CSV table of C-alpha atoms in Angstrom, one decimal:
chain,number,residue,atom,x,y,z
A,1,MET,CA,120.3,142.3,85.5
A,2,ALA,CA,117.6,144.2,83.4
A,3,GLN,CA,117.4,147.8,84.1
A,4,THR,CA,114.3,149.5,85.2
A,5,ILE,CA,113.3,152.3,82.7
A,6,THR,CA,110.6,155.0,82.5
A,7,GLY,CA,108.7,156.8,79.7
A,8,SER,CA,111.3,158.8,78.1
A,9,GLU,CA,114.2,156.2,78.3
A,10,PHE,CA,111.9,153.5,77.0
A,11,GLY,CA,111.4,155.3,73.5
A,12,GLU,CA,115.2,155.4,73.1
A,13,VAL,CA,115.8,151.9,74.1
A,14,ILE,CA,112.9,150.4,72.1
A,15,LEU,CA,113.9,152.4,68.9
A,16,LYS,CA,117.5,151.5,69.2
A,17,GLN,CA,117.4,147.7,69.8
A,18,PRO,CA,116.3,145.1,67.3
A,19,ALA,CA,114.7,143.1,70.1
A,20,VAL,CA,113.6,144.2,73.4
A,21,LEU,CA,111.7,142.0,76.2
A,22,ALA,CA,109.9,144.4,78.5
A,23,ASP,CA,108.8,143.1,81.9
A,24,PHE,CA,105.8,145.2,83.3
A,25,TYR,CA,105.9,144.7,87.0
A,26,SER,CA,105.0,146.3,90.3
A,27,GLU,CA,106.9,146.3,93.5
A,28,THR,CA,104.3,144.7,95.6
A,29,CYS,CA,103.5,141.9,93.2
A,30,VAL,CA,104.6,138.5,94.4
A,31,PRO,CA,104.4,136.7,91.1
A,32,CYS,CA,106.6,139.5,89.6
A,33,ARG,CA,109.2,139.0,92.2
A,34,GLN,CA,109.2,135.3,91.6
A,35,MET,CA,109.6,135.9,87.8
A,36,MET,CA,112.6,138.2,88.3
A,37,PRO,CA,115.3,135.4,88.6
A,38,VAL,CA,113.7,133.6,85.8
A,39,LEU,CA,114.1,136.9,83.7
A,40,GLU,CA,117.7,137.1,84.8
A,41,GLU,CA,118.5,133.4,83.8
A,42,LEU,CA,116.8,134.0,80.4
A,43,GLU,CA,118.9,137.1,80.0
A,44,SER,CA,122.2,135.4,80.6
A,45,GLU,CA,121.4,132.7,78.2
A,46,LEU,CA,120.4,135.0,75.5
A,47,GLY,CA,123.3,137.4,75.8
A,48,ASP,CA,123.2,140.0,73.0
A,49,ARG,CA,120.4,138.6,71.1
A,50,ILE,CA,117.8,140.5,73.2
A,51,LYS,CA,117.7,143.3,75.7
A,52,ALA,CA,115.5,142.8,78.7
A,53,VAL,CA,114.2,145.9,80.5
A,54,LYS,CA,111.8,146.3,83.5
A,55,ILE,CA,108.8,148.8,83.7
A,56,ASP,CA,107.5,149.6,87.2
A,57,VAL,CA,103.8,150.2,86.3
A,58,ALA,CA,103.3,152.4,89.6
A,59,ARG,CA,106.0,154.9,88.4
A,60,SER,CA,105.4,154.5,84.7
A,61,GLY,CA,101.5,154.4,84.4
A,62,ASP,CA,101.9,156.3,80.9
A,63,LEU,CA,103.8,153.3,79.4
A,64,ALA,CA,101.3,150.8,80.9
A,65,ASP,CA,98.4,153.0,79.4
A,66,LYS,CA,100.2,153.3,76.1
A,67,TYR,CA,100.6,149.4,75.7
A,68,GLY,CA,97.3,148.5,77.4
A,69,VAL,CA,98.8,146.8,80.2
A,70,ARG,CA,96.3,146.1,82.9
A,71,ALA,CA,97.8,143.2,84.8
A,72,VAL,CA,101.3,142.3,86.1
A,73,PRO,CA,103.6,140.7,85.3
A,74,THR,CA,103.2,141.3,81.7
A,75,PHE,CA,105.9,140.5,79.3
A,76,VAL,CA,106.0,142.3,76.0
A,77,LEU,CA,108.4,141.5,73.1
A,78,PHE,CA,109.3,144.4,70.8
A,79,LYS,CA,111.0,143.8,67.5
A,80,ASN,CA,112.3,146.8,65.8
A,81,GLY,CA,110.2,149.1,68.1
A,82,ARG,CA,106.9,147.2,67.4
A,83,GLU,CA,105.1,144.7,69.7
A,84,THR,CA,105.2,141.3,68.2
A,85,ALA,CA,104.0,139.2,71.2
A,86,ARG,CA,103.1,139.2,74.8
A,87,ILE,CA,102.5,137.0,77.9
A,88,VAL,CA,100.2,138.0,80.8
A,89,GLY,CA,100.9,136.4,84.1
A,90,ALA,CA,103.7,134.4,85.7
A,91,VAL,CA,104.8,131.4,83.5
A,92,PRO,CA,107.7,128.9,83.5
A,93,LYS,CA,110.9,129.9,81.8
A,94,SER,CA,110.2,127.6,78.8
A,95,GLN,CA,107.2,129.8,77.9
A,96,LEU,CA,109.2,133.0,78.1
A,97,THR,CA,112.0,131.3,76.0
A,98,GLU,CA,109.3,130.4,73.5
A,99,LEU,CA,107.9,134.0,73.4
A,100,VAL,CA,111.5,135.3,72.6
A,101,ASN,CA,112.1,132.6,69.9
A,102,SER,CA,108.6,133.3,68.4
A,103,SER,CA,109.9,136.4,66.7
A,104,ARG,CA,113.4,135.3,65.6
A,105,GLN,CA,112.5,134.4,62.0
B,1,MET,CA,112.8,105.6,96.1
B,2,MET,CA,112.1,108.5,98.3
B,3,ASP,CA,110.2,108.0,101.7
B,4,ILE,CA,108.0,111.0,100.9
B,5,MET,CA,107.0,113.1,97.9
B,6,ILE,CA,105.7,116.5,99.2
B,7,ILE,CA,103.6,118.2,96.6
B,8,GLY,CA,103.2,122.0,97.3
B,9,GLY,CA,105.5,124.6,98.5
B,10,GLY,CA,103.2,126.7,100.8
B,11,PRO,CA,103.1,126.6,104.7
B,12,ALA,CA,101.7,123.0,104.6
B,13,GLY,CA,104.2,121.6,102.3
B,14,LEU,CA,107.2,123.4,103.8
B,15,SER,CA,106.1,122.5,107.4
B,16,ALA,CA,106.0,118.8,106.3
B,17,ALA,CA,109.6,119.3,104.7
B,18,VAL,CA,110.8,120.6,108.1
B,19,TYR,CA,109.3,117.7,110.0
B,20,ALA,CA,110.4,115.2,107.4
B,21,ALA,CA,114.0,116.6,107.6
B,22,ARG,CA,114.2,116.3,111.4
B,23,ALA,CA,112.7,112.7,111.1
B,24,ARG,CA,115.6,112.0,108.9
B,25,LEU,CA,113.3,110.9,106.2
B,26,SER,CA,114.3,111.1,102.5
B,27,PHE,CA,112.0,113.5,100.6
B,28,VAL,CA,111.5,116.1,97.8
B,29,VAL,CA,109.3,119.1,97.7
B,30,SER,CA,107.8,120.1,94.4
B,31,GLU,CA,106.1,123.5,93.8
B,32,LYS,CA,104.9,125.4,90.8
B,33,GLY,CA,108.0,127.2,89.7
B,34,PHE,CA,106.4,130.7,89.7
B,35,ALA,CA,104.2,130.5,92.7
B,36,GLY,CA,106.3,129.5,95.8
B,37,GLY,CA,105.3,130.3,99.2
B,38,GLY,CA,101.6,129.4,98.7
B,39,ALA,CA,98.5,131.5,98.8
B,40,ILE,CA,99.7,133.6,101.8
B,41,SER,CA,102.4,135.1,99.6
B,42,SER,CA,100.1,137.6,98.1
B,43,THR,CA,98.6,138.7,101.3
B,44,GLU,CA,99.9,142.2,102.2
B,45,ARG,CA,100.0,141.7,105.9
B,46,VAL,CA,99.5,138.9,108.3
B,47,ASP,CA,98.4,139.5,111.8
B,48,ASN,CA,97.3,136.0,113.0
B,49,TYR,CA,100.4,134.0,112.8
B,50,PRO,CA,101.9,133.8,116.5
B,51,GLY,CA,105.3,135.5,117.0
B,52,LEU,CA,105.4,137.4,113.6
B,53,LEU,CA,102.6,140.1,114.0
B,54,GLY,CA,102.4,142.2,110.9
B,55,ILE,CA,104.7,140.2,108.6
B,56,SER,CA,104.0,140.3,105.0
B,57,GLY,CA,102.6,137.1,103.4
B,58,TYR,CA,105.6,137.1,101.0
B,59,GLU,CA,108.1,137.4,103.7
B,60,LEU,CA,106.5,134.7,105.9
B,61,GLY,CA,106.4,132.3,102.7
B,62,GLU,CA,110.2,133.0,102.2
B,63,LYS,CA,111.0,132.4,105.9
B,64,PHE,CA,109.1,129.0,105.7
B,65,ARG,CA,111.2,128.1,102.6
B,66,GLU,CA,114.6,129.3,104.0
B,67,HIS,CA,113.9,127.3,107.2
B,68,ALA,CA,113.1,124.1,105.2
B,69,VAL,CA,116.2,124.6,102.9
B,70,LYS,CA,118.5,125.2,106.0
B,71,LEU,CA,117.3,121.8,107.2
B,72,GLY,CA,118.3,120.2,104.0
B,73,ALA,CA,115.1,120.3,102.0
B,74,GLU,CA,115.4,119.8,98.3
B,75,ILE,CA,112.8,121.9,96.6
B,76,VAL,CA,112.1,121.4,92.8
B,77,SER,CA,110.5,124.2,91.0
B,78,SER,CA,108.2,122.3,88.7
B,79,GLU,CA,104.5,121.6,89.1
B,80,ALA,CA,103.1,118.1,89.8
B,81,VAL,CA,100.9,117.3,86.9
B,82,GLY,CA,100.1,113.6,87.5
B,83,ILE,CA,100.3,111.0,90.2
B,84,LYS,CA,100.2,107.2,89.8
B,85,HIS,CA,99.7,104.6,92.5
B,86,PHE,CA,101.4,101.4,92.4
B,87,ALA,CA,101.7,98.3,94.6
B,88,ASP,CA,104.9,99.6,96.2
B,89,GLY,CA,104.2,103.4,96.1
B,90,PHE,CA,103.7,106.3,94.1
B,91,SER,CA,105.1,108.0,90.9
B,92,THR,CA,104.8,111.8,90.6
B,93,LEU,CA,105.2,113.3,87.0
B,94,LEU,CA,106.5,116.7,87.0
B,95,ALA,CA,105.7,119.4,84.3
B,96,ASN,CA,109.5,119.5,83.5
B,97,GLY,CA,109.2,115.8,82.4
B,98,ASP,CA,110.8,114.2,85.5
B,99,SER,CA,109.2,111.5,87.4
B,100,ILE,CA,109.9,110.9,91.2
B,101,SER,CA,109.1,107.7,92.9
B,102,SER,CA,108.1,107.6,96.5
B,103,LYS,CA,106.7,105.3,99.2
B,104,THR,CA,104.2,108.0,100.3
B,105,VAL,CA,102.8,111.3,99.2
B,106,ILE,CA,101.9,114.3,101.2
B,107,TYR,CA,99.6,116.4,99.0
B,108,ALA,CA,99.5,120.1,99.8
B,109,ALA,CA,98.8,121.7,96.5
B,110,GLY,CA,96.5,124.1,97.9
B,111,THR,CA,93.8,126.1,96.0
B,112,SER,CA,93.3,128.5,93.1
B,113,ARG,CA,91.1,131.6,93.1
B,114,ARG,CA,87.7,130.9,91.8
B,115,ARG,CA,87.1,132.8,88.5
B,116,LEU,CA,84.1,135.1,87.9
B,117,GLU,CA,81.5,133.4,85.9
B,118,VAL,CA,79.8,136.4,84.4
B,119,ASP,CA,79.8,138.2,81.1
B,120,GLY,CA,82.9,140.4,80.9
B,121,GLY,CA,84.6,138.4,83.6
B,122,GLU,CA,87.6,137.9,81.3
B,123,LEU,CA,88.1,141.6,80.4
B,124,PRO,CA,91.4,143.3,81.0
B,125,GLY,CA,91.0,145.1,84.3
B,126,VAL,CA,89.4,142.0,86.1
B,127,SER,CA,92.0,141.0,88.6
B,128,TYR,CA,92.6,138.3,91.2
B,129,CYS,CA,95.6,139.8,92.9
B,130,ALA,CA,95.2,143.3,94.6
B,131,THR,CA,99.0,143.5,95.6
B,132,CYS,CA,99.8,142.7,91.9
B,133,ASP,CA,97.4,145.0,90.0
B,134,GLY,CA,96.5,147.5,92.5
B,135,ALA,CA,99.2,149.9,91.3
B,136,PHE,CA,97.0,150.6,88.0
B,137,TYR,CA,94.2,152.3,90.1
B,138,LYS,CA,95.9,155.2,91.8
B,139,HIS,CA,93.0,157.8,92.4
B,140,LYS,CA,90.6,155.6,90.4
B,141,THR,CA,87.5,153.8,91.3
B,142,VAL,CA,87.5,150.0,91.9
B,143,ALA,CA,85.1,147.2,93.0
B,144,VAL,CA,86.0,144.4,95.2
B,145,ILE,CA,83.7,141.3,95.0
B,146,GLY,CA,83.4,139.0,98.0
B,147,GLY,CA,83.0,138.9,101.7
B,148,GLY,CA,85.7,136.7,103.3
B,149,ASP,CA,89.1,137.5,104.7
B,150,THR,CA,90.7,137.7,101.3
B,151,ALA,CA,88.1,140.1,99.8
B,152,LEU,CA,88.2,142.5,103.0
B,153,SER,CA,92.1,142.4,103.1
B,154,GLU,CA,92.4,143.3,99.5
B,155,ALA,CA,89.7,146.0,99.9
B,156,LEU,CA,91.7,147.7,102.8
B,157,TYR,CA,94.9,147.4,100.7
B,158,LEU,CA,93.2,149.0,97.6
B,159,SER,CA,91.4,151.7,99.6
B,160,ARG,CA,95.0,153.2,100.2
B,161,ILE,CA,95.6,153.4,96.5
B,162,ALA,CA,92.3,154.0,94.8
B,163,ALA,CA,90.1,157.1,95.4
B,164,ARG,CA,86.9,155.1,95.9
B,165,LEU,CA,86.1,151.5,96.3
B,166,TYR,CA,82.8,149.6,96.3
B,167,LEU,CA,82.8,146.4,98.2
B,168,ILE,CA,80.2,144.3,96.7
B,169,HIS,CA,79.0,141.2,98.6
B,170,ARG,CA,76.0,138.9,98.0
B,171,ARG,CA,75.0,138.7,101.7
B,172,ALA,CA,74.0,141.3,104.5
B,173,GLU,CA,77.0,140.1,106.8
B,174,PHE,CA,80.7,139.5,106.0
B,175,ARG,CA,82.2,136.0,106.5
B,176,ALA,CA,85.7,137.8,107.2
B,177,ASN,CA,86.8,138.1,110.8
B,178,ALA,CA,85.5,140.8,113.1
B,179,ASP,CA,88.8,142.7,113.1
B,180,LEU,CA,89.0,143.1,109.3
B,181,THR,CA,85.2,143.9,109.2
B,182,GLU,CA,85.7,146.7,111.7
B,183,GLN,CA,88.5,148.1,109.7
B,184,VAL,CA,86.6,148.0,106.5
B,185,LYS,CA,83.6,149.7,108.0
B,186,SER,CA,85.6,152.5,109.4
B,187,THR,CA,87.4,153.3,106.1
B,188,SER,CA,85.9,156.4,104.6
B,189,ASN,CA,86.4,155.6,100.9
B,190,ILE,CA,84.9,152.1,101.0
B,191,GLU,CA,81.4,151.9,100.2
B,192,LEU,CA,79.6,148.7,101.1
B,193,VAL,CA,77.2,147.3,98.6
B,194,LEU,CA,75.5,144.5,100.4
B,195,ASN,CA,73.0,141.8,99.4
B,196,ALA,CA,74.1,142.5,95.8
B,197,GLN,CA,74.7,140.1,93.0
B,198,LEU,CA,77.1,140.8,90.3
B,199,LYS,CA,75.5,140.3,86.9
B,200,ARG,CA,78.1,141.4,84.4
B,201,VAL,CA,81.4,143.2,84.0
B,202,LEU,CA,81.0,146.0,81.5
B,203,GLY,CA,83.6,147.4,79.0
B,204,LYS,CA,85.0,147.0,75.6
B,205,ALA,CA,88.8,147.1,75.5
B,206,SER,CA,88.9,147.1,79.4
B,207,VAL,CA,86.6,147.5,82.4
B,208,SER,CA,84.4,150.3,82.6
B,209,GLY,CA,81.7,149.2,85.1
B,210,VAL,CA,79.6,146.6,86.7
B,211,ASP,CA,75.9,145.7,86.5
B,212,ILE,CA,74.6,144.5,89.7
B,213,THR,CA,71.2,143.7,91.3
B,214,ILE,CA,70.3,144.5,95.0
B,215,GLY,CA,67.0,142.5,95.4
B,216,ASN,CA,64.9,143.3,92.4
B,217,ARG,CA,66.7,146.6,91.6
B,218,ALA,CA,69.2,146.7,89.0
B,219,GLU,CA,72.1,149.1,89.2
B,220,LYS,CA,75.2,150.0,87.3
B,221,LEU,CA,78.3,151.2,89.0
B,222,VAL,CA,81.0,153.0,87.0
B,223,VAL,CA,84.5,151.4,88.0
B,224,ASP,CA,87.9,151.3,86.4
B,225,GLY,CA,88.8,147.8,87.8
B,226,VAL,CA,87.3,144.8,89.4
B,227,PHE,CA,89.1,142.6,92.0
B,228,ALA,CA,87.3,139.3,92.6
B,229,ALA,CA,87.8,137.4,95.8
B,230,ILE,CA,85.0,135.0,95.7
B,231,GLY,CA,86.5,131.9,97.2
B,232,SER,CA,88.7,129.2,96.0
B,233,THR,CA,88.8,125.8,94.1
B,234,PRO,CA,91.1,123.1,95.2
B,235,ASN,CA,94.0,122.0,93.0
B,236,THR,CA,93.2,118.3,92.7
B,237,LYS,CA,93.5,117.8,89.0
B,238,PRO,CA,96.5,115.5,89.0
B,239,LEU,CA,94.7,113.0,91.3
B,240,HIS,CA,92.2,111.6,88.9
B,241,GLY,CA,89.9,110.1,91.6
B,242,MET,CA,92.9,108.5,93.5
B,243,ALA,CA,91.4,109.6,96.9
B,244,ASP,CA,88.0,110.5,98.1
B,245,LEU,CA,87.0,114.3,97.6
B,246,ASP,CA,84.1,116.0,99.2
B,247,GLU,CA,81.1,117.6,97.1
B,248,HIS,CA,83.3,120.7,96.4
B,249,GLY,CA,86.3,118.7,95.3
B,250,TYR,CA,88.4,119.2,98.5
B,251,ILE,CA,90.4,116.1,99.7
B,252,VAL,CA,88.6,114.2,102.4
B,253,ALA,CA,91.2,113.5,105.2
B,254,ASP,CA,91.2,113.1,109.0
B,255,GLU,CA,92.9,115.4,111.3
B,256,ASN,CA,96.3,113.2,110.9
B,257,GLY,CA,96.0,113.8,107.1
B,258,LYS,CA,94.9,110.2,106.3
B,259,THR,CA,92.8,110.0,103.0
B,260,SER,CA,90.9,107.0,101.7
B,261,LEU,CA,94.2,105.7,100.0
B,262,GLY,CA,96.9,104.4,102.2
B,263,GLY,CA,100.3,106.2,102.0
B,264,PHE,CA,98.7,109.3,100.4
B,265,PHE,CA,98.2,112.2,102.9
B,266,ALA,CA,96.5,115.5,102.5
B,267,ALA,CA,97.6,118.8,104.2
B,268,GLY,CA,96.6,122.5,104.0
B,269,ASP,CA,94.0,124.3,102.0
B,270,VAL,CA,93.4,121.3,99.7
B,271,ARG,CA,91.9,119.4,102.5
B,272,ALA,CA,88.2,119.5,103.3
B,273,VAL,CA,88.3,121.6,106.4
B,274,SER,CA,86.2,124.6,107.9
B,275,MET,CA,89.3,126.7,108.5
B,276,ARG,CA,92.0,127.6,105.9
B,277,GLN,CA,94.8,129.5,107.7
B,278,VAL,CA,98.6,129.4,107.7
B,279,ILE,CA,98.6,128.0,111.2
B,280,THR,CA,96.2,125.1,110.4
B,281,ALA,CA,98.2,124.3,107.1
B,282,CYS,CA,101.4,124.1,109.1
B,283,SER,CA,99.7,121.8,111.7
B,284,ASP,CA,98.6,119.6,108.8
B,285,GLY,CA,102.0,119.3,107.4
B,286,ALA,CA,103.5,118.2,110.7
B,287,ARG,CA,100.8,115.7,111.3
B,288,CYS,CA,101.1,114.2,107.8
B,289,VAL,CA,104.8,113.5,108.5
B,290,ASP,CA,103.8,111.7,111.5
B,291,SER,CA,101.2,109.6,109.7
B,292,ALA,CA,103.7,108.9,106.9
B,293,GLU,CA,106.3,107.9,109.3
B,294,LYS,CA,103.9,105.5,111.0
B,295,TYR,CA,102.8,104.2,107.7
B,296,LEU,CA,106.5,103.6,106.5
B,297,HIS,CA,107.1,101.4,109.6
B,298,ILE,CA,104.2,98.9,108.7
B,299,LEU,CA,105.4,98.7,105.1
B,300,PRO,CA,107.0,95.5,104.1
B,301,GLN,CA,110.7,96.1,103.7
């Protein structure tokens, strides 16, 4: 399952991984909770190709500000430390898979 | 072919599932994969469902779902995107590409939040879910637009996170219930802005304020976020004129769920009614199964 990370850890994770999918969420957000099993499924399907992390915007407001996240859930794809795509809102798994695949060339 | 196709996984659809299971009918429930539990799921606290005072909307939705599943309901997490009516029944097309044939349909697809139709209404920082996006506004200033139960519930929730909150409503009186109204009026950091029209949401990269008019007077309020709860629109797109709708697009059905089309029943928030509550949605779901059962009896075998 994706680990929840905060500001300082985030920098290390993003810089060290070729591809990271960050799920910005909040504890009280129902669509976010509904997306968690979807994210888990995606993670197990993709295995080592991508690392998924979760960011609680209530605890890591600094990261939300830094990446301009103003709604949850927001899924941001980072490739070699740089944002390449994002989806705002709860979506079917197929759209998340597309997001991940969009930057694989 | 199924006896019943139940469309919608909120209180109406899941109550229908419970009654259909106990009636030993064959059925499937389809719900939008990412929004199970229905509209009530995003309500922080439910104080008007008997026996479960103070339960969170999410938990209540989960209880309904567990109950239906325990009785044998099959729930498919894929949105119904089209329905066709044939001489011998219905075919429901799901977003995942599957089609499900059924003799009857109980349509309980609910409503979606009405969007703000003003300049700036699409800016980041305009939200339709306080329990989702409230976390961004700790010690900040927000505006809530609306005057019904949802708007006032969200204002109360946000008043515990934000430093200051403007509750902007176009009339002098709230439509919300007296209990919520009383709580809002006695919350010190909620400022009521009544008889006020939202004209525009201000901001470049994200919300920085709102322009409103109060009578002939124009005013600007500085806010960091805007939460809109200005009513709902019914989710009836897949119907394509299959059953009669009222002037606002809700399905016209009697108290037993019967619509203008035989075998097609409507339950919950999507039905044209004056009250949209969990308890009325549950009642609708139960009655629709009874109506469907009676309809199945008169169908030629």
